[in-house]
Short mmCIF file of C-alpha atoms (C1' of nucleotides) in Angstrom, two decimals:
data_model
loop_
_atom_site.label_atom_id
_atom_site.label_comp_id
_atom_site.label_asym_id
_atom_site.label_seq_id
_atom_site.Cartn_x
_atom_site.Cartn_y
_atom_site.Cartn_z
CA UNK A 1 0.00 0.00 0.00
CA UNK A 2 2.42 2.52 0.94
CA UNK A 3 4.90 1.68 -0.98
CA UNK A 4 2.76 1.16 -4.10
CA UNK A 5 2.55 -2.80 -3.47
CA UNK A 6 -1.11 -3.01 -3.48
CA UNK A 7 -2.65 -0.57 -5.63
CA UNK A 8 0.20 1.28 -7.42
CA UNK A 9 -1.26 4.01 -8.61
CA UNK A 10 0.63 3.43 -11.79
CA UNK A 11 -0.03 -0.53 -12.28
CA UNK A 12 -3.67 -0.63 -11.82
CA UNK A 13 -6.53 1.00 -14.28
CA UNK A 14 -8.79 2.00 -11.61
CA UNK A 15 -11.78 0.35 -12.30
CA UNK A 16 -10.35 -3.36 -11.03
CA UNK A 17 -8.00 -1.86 -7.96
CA UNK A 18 -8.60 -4.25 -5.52
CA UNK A 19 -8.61 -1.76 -2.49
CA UNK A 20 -11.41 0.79 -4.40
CA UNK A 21 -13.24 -2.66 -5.01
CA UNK A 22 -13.85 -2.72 -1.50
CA UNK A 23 -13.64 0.90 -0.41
CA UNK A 24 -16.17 1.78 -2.64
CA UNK A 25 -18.84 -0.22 -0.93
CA UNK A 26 -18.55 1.05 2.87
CA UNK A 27 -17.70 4.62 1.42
CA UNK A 28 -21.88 4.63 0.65
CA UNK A 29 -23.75 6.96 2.71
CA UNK A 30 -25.27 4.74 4.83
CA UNK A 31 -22.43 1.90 5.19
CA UNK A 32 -20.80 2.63 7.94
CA UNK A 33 -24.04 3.70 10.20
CA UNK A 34 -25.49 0.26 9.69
CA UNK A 35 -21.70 -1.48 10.48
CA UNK A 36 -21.40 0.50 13.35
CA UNK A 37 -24.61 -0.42 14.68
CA UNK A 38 -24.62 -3.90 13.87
CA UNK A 39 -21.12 -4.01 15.35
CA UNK A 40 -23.09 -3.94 18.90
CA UNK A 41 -25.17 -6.94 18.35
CA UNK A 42 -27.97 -8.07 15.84
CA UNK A 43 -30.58 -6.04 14.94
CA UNK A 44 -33.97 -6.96 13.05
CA UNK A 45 -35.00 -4.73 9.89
CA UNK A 46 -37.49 -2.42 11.93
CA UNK A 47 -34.89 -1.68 14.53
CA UNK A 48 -32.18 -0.48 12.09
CA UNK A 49 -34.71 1.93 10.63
CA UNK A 50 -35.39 3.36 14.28
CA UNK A 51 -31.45 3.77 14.86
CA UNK A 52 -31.03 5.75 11.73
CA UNK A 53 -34.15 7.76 11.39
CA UNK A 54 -33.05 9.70 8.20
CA UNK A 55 -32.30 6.39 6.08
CA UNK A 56 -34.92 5.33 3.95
CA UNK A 57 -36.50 1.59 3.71
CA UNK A 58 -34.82 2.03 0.49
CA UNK A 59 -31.91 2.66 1.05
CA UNK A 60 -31.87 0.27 4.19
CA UNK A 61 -32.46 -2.75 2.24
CA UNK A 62 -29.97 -1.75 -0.69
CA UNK A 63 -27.20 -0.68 1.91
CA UNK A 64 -28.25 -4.58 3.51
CA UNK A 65 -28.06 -6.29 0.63
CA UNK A 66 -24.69 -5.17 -0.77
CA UNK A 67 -23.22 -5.30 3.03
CA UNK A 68 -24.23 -9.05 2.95
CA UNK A 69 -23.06 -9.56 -0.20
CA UNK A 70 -19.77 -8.19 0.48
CA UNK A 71 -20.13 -11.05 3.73
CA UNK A 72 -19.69 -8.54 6.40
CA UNK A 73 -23.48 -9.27 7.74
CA UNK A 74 -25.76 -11.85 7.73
CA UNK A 75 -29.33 -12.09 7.41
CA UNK A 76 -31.58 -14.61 9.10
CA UNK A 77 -35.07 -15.20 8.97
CA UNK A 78 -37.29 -16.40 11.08
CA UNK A 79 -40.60 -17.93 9.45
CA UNK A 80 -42.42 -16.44 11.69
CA UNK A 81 -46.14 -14.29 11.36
CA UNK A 82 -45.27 -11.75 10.80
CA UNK A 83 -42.13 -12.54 9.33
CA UNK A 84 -39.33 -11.64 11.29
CA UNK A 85 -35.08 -10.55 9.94
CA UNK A 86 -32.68 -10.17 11.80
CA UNK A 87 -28.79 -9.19 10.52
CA UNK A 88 -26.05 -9.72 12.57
CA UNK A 89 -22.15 -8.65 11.87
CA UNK A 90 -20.03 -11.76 10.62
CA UNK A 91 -16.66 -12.71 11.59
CA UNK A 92 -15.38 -11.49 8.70
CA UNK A 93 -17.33 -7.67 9.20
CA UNK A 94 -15.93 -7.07 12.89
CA UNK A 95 -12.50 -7.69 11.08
CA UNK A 96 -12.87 -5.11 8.72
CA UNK A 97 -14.62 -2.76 12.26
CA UNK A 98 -11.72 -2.77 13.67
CA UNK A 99 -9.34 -0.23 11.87
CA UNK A 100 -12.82 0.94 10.14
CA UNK A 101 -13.78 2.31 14.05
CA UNK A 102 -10.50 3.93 14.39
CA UNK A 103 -10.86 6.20 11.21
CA UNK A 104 -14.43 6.86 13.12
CA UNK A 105 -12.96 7.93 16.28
CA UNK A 106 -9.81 9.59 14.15
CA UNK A 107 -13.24 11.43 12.41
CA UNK A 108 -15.28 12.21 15.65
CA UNK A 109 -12.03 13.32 17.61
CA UNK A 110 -10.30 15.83 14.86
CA UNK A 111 -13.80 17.52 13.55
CA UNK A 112 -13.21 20.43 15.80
CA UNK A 113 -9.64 20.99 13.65
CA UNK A 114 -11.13 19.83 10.50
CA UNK A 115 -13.73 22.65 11.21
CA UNK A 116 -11.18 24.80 12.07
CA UNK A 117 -8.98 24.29 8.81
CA UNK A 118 -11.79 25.06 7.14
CA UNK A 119 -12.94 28.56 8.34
CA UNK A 120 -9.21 29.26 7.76
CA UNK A 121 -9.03 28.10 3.76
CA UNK A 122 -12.63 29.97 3.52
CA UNK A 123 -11.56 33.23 5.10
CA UNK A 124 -8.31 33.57 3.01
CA UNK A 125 -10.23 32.58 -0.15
CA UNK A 126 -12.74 35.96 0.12
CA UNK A 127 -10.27 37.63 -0.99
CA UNK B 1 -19.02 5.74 18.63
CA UNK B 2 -19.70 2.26 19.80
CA UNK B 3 -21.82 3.31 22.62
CA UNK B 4 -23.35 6.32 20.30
CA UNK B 5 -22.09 8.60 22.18
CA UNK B 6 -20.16 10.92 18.73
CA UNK B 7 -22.89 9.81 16.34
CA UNK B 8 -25.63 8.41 17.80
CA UNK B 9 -27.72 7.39 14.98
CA UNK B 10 -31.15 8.09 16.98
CA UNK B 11 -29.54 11.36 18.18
CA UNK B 12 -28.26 13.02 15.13
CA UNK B 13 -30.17 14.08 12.12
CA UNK B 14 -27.89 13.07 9.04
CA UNK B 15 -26.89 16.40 7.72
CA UNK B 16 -24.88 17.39 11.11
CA UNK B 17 -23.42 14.68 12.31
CA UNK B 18 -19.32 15.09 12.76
CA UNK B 19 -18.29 12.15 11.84
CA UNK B 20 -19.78 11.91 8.45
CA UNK B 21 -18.76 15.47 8.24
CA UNK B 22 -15.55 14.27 7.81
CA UNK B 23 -15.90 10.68 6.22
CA UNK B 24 -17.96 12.02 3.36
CA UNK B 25 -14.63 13.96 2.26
CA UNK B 26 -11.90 11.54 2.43
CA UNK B 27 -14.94 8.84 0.97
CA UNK B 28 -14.56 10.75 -2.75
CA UNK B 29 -13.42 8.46 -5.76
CA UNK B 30 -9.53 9.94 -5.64
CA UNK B 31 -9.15 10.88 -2.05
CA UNK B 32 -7.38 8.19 -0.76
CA UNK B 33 -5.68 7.46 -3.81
CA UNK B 34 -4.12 11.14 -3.38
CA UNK B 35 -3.58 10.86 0.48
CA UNK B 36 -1.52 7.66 -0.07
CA UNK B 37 0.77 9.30 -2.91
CA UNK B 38 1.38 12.31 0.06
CA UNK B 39 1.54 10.29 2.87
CA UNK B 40 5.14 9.02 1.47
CA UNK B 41 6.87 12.79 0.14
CA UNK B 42 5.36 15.88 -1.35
CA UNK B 43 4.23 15.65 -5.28
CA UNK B 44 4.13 18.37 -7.77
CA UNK B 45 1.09 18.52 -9.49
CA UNK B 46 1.79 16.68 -12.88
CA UNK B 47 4.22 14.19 -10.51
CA UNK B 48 0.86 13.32 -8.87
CA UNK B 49 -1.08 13.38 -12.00
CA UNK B 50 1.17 10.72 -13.50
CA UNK B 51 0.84 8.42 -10.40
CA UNK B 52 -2.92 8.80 -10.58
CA UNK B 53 -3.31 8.11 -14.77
CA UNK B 54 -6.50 7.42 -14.62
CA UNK B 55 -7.70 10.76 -12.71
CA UNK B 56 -8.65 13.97 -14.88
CA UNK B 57 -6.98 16.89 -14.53
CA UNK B 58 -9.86 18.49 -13.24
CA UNK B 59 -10.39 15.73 -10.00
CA UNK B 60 -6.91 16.23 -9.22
CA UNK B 61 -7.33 19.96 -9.11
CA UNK B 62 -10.37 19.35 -7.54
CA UNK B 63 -9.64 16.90 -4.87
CA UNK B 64 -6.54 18.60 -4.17
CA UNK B 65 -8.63 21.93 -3.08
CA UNK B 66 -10.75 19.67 -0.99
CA UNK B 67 -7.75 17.84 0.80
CA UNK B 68 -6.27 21.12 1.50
CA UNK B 69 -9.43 22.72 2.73
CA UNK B 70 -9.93 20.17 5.15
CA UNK B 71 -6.01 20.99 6.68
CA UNK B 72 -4.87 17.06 5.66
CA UNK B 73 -2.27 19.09 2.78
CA UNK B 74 -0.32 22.28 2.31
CA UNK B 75 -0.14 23.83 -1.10
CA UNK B 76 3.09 25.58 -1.86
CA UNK B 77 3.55 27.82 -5.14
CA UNK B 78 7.27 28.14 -5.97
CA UNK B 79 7.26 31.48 -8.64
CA UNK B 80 9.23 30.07 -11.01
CA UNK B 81 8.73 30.46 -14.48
CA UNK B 82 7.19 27.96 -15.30
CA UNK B 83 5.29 28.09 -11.98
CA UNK B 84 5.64 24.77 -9.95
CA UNK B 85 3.51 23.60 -7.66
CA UNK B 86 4.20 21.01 -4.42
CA UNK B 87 1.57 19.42 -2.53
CA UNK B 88 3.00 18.37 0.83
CA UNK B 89 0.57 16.71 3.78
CA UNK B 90 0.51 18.24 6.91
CA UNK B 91 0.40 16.93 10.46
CA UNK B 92 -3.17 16.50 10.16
CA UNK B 93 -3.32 14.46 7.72
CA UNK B 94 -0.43 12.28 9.02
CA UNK B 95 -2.91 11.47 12.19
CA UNK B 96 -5.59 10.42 9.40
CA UNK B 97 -3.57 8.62 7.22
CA UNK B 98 -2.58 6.39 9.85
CA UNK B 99 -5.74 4.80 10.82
CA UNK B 100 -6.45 5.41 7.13
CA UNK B 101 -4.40 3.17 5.87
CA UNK B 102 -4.76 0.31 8.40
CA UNK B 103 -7.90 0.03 6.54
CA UNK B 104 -6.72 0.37 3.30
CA UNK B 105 -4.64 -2.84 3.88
CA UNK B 106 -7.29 -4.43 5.28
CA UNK B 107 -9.34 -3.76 1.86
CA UNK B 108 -5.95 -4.97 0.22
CA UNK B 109 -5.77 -8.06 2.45
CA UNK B 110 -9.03 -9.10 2.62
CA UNK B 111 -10.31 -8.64 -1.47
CA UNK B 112 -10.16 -12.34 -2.37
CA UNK B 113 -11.98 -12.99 0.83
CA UNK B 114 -15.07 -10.15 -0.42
CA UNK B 115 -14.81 -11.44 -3.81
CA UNK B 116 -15.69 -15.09 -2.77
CA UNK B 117 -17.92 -13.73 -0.78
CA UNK B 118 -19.82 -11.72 -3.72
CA UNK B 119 -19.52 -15.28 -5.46
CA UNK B 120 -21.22 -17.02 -3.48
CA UNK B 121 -23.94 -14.55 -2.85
CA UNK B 122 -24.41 -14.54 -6.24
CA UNK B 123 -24.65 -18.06 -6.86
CA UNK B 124 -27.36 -18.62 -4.16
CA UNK B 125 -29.06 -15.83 -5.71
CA UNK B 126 -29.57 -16.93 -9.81
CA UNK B 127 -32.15 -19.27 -8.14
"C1'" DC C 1 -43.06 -6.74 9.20
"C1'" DA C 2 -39.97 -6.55 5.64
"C1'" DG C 3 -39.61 -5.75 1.67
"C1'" DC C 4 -40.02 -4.62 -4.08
"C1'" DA C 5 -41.24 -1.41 -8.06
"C1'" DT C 6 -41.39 3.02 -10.05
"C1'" DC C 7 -40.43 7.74 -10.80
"C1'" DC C 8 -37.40 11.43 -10.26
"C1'" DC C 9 -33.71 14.71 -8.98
"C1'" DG C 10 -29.10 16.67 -7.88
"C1'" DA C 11 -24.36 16.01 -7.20
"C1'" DG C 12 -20.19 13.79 -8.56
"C1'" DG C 13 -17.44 13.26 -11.94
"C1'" DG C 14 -15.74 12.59 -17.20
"C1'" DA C 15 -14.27 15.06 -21.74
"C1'" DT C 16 -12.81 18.84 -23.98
"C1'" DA C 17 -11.05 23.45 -24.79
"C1'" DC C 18 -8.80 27.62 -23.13
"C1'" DT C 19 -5.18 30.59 -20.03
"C1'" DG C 20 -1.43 33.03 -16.86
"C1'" DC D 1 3.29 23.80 -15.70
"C1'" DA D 2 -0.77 24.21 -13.32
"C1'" DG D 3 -4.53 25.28 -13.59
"C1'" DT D 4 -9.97 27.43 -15.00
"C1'" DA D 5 -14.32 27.09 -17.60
"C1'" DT D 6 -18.18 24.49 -19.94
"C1'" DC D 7 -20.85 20.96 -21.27
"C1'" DC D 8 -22.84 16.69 -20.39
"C1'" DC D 9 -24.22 12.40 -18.36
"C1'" DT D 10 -24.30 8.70 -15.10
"C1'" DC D 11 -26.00 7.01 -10.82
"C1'" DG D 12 -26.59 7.35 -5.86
"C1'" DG D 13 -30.25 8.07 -3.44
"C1'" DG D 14 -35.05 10.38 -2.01
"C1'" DA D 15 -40.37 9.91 -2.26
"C1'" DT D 16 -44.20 7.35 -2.89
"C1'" DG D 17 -47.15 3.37 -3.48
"C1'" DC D 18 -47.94 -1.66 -3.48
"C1'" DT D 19 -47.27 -6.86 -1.65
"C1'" DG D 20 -46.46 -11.71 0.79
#
DNA sequence: CAGCATCCCGAGGGATACTG
DNA sequence: CAGTATCCCTCGGGATGCTG
C-alpha cells in the first residue's frame, strides 16, 4: 500500500484496484451507520430503521443487501407471522470494524480541527 | 461511537453529524488514492497526476482543493517560471492517514476474501 | 413486518477546450 | 506547468405506493 505494493497508482486501471473494489462499498452513505450499529449486536429490519431515522426503507435494504453480499453481515429469517429478519455482523465484518472504528474515532475526535482548517481556507479565499 | 455517544444514529439528524462530516470527504473516488501518494513525500502537481493516470486533470485539481481545505495538505507555489507547484501533507493528515491506511490494507488483504464472498452470494441468488 | 417497483432529482465526476 | 471554464451524463439516493 504505501509503498505502491497493493494498488500502485501506476499498475492498476482504476476500475479493477482491488482496495477501491472494496472501499467503494462502505464509502456509501449509509455503510458505515449500519456497520457501526450492527457491530453492537444483531438487529432486526425495523430496529435499524429506528437507529437511523433519516435512512430510507430504500436505502436500508440496498445498503443490507450489498453489506451481505460483500459477507460482512448476515441475514436470518425467522418464518415467523409476521415474518421476522434479523442481521447480525459476521466474523469477517468485525475484522474489517476494527481499523474501520478507528478512522471513526480519528473522524469524531479531529472535527473540531477539521472545522477549524476550514474557516481558515474559507476566510483567506474571500479575498 | 460504539456506545453512540459521537454519532448516535437516533440522536443526530444526518446532515450534522461530525463524523460523516468528515468521512464524506476523504470517501470521494480519488481521495485516498491522493492521500496515499502524500503520505510518502510531497508531489508536484503533474508528478501526482502521472501516479494517478487514470484521474482527470480536473479531480486532481479538484480533490486537491478539498484535501487542502480540510487541513490534511499544504499547497506551496514556488514562482518560477514555469510556476511549480508542491503538494505536501501536513500533520493532520499524518494522524488520518494512519488509521487510514490500516484500513486500506485491510481492503488490500481481505479482497479475495469479499470477492468469494460476492460469489457465493451470487450463486445462491440466480435461483 | 420486511420488503419490491417506479419515478425522479441533484451532485459527482468525465471530456474537452482555453489561459497566466 | 498548473490550472480554469463548460458541457454533459451517469447514478446514488429520495419519495411514494404496493405486496407476501
Amino acid at each position: 500500500m504505501l509503498n505502491g505494493e497493493e494498488c500502485d497508482m501506476s499498475g492498476w486501471d482504476m476500475n479493477n484496484c482491488p482496495v477501491r473494489d472494496v472501499i467503494d462499498r462502505i464509502a456509501g452513505k449509509w455503510s458505515t451507520l449500519i456497520l457501526e450499529a450492527l457491530a453492537q449486536r444483531p438487529y432486526r429490519f425495523s430496529e435499524l430503521r429506528r437507529m437511523v431515522p433519516d435512512i430510507s426503507q430504500r436505502m436500508l435494504t440496498q445498503t443490507l443487501r450489498d453489506l451481505q453480499r460483500d459477507g460482512y453481515i448476515d441475514r436470518q429469517v425467522f418464518p415467523t407471522k409476521p415474518p421476522s429478519v434479523e442481521y447480525r455482523m459476521t466474523e469477517l465484518g468485525h475484522s474489517l470494524f476494527a481499523p474501520l472504528s478507528r478512522v471513526l474515532a480519528w473522524a469524531a475526535d479531529n472535527h473540531p480541527a477539521v472545522k477549524a482548517a476550514r474557516a481558515r481556507y474559507d476566510e483567506s479565499e474571500l479575498a
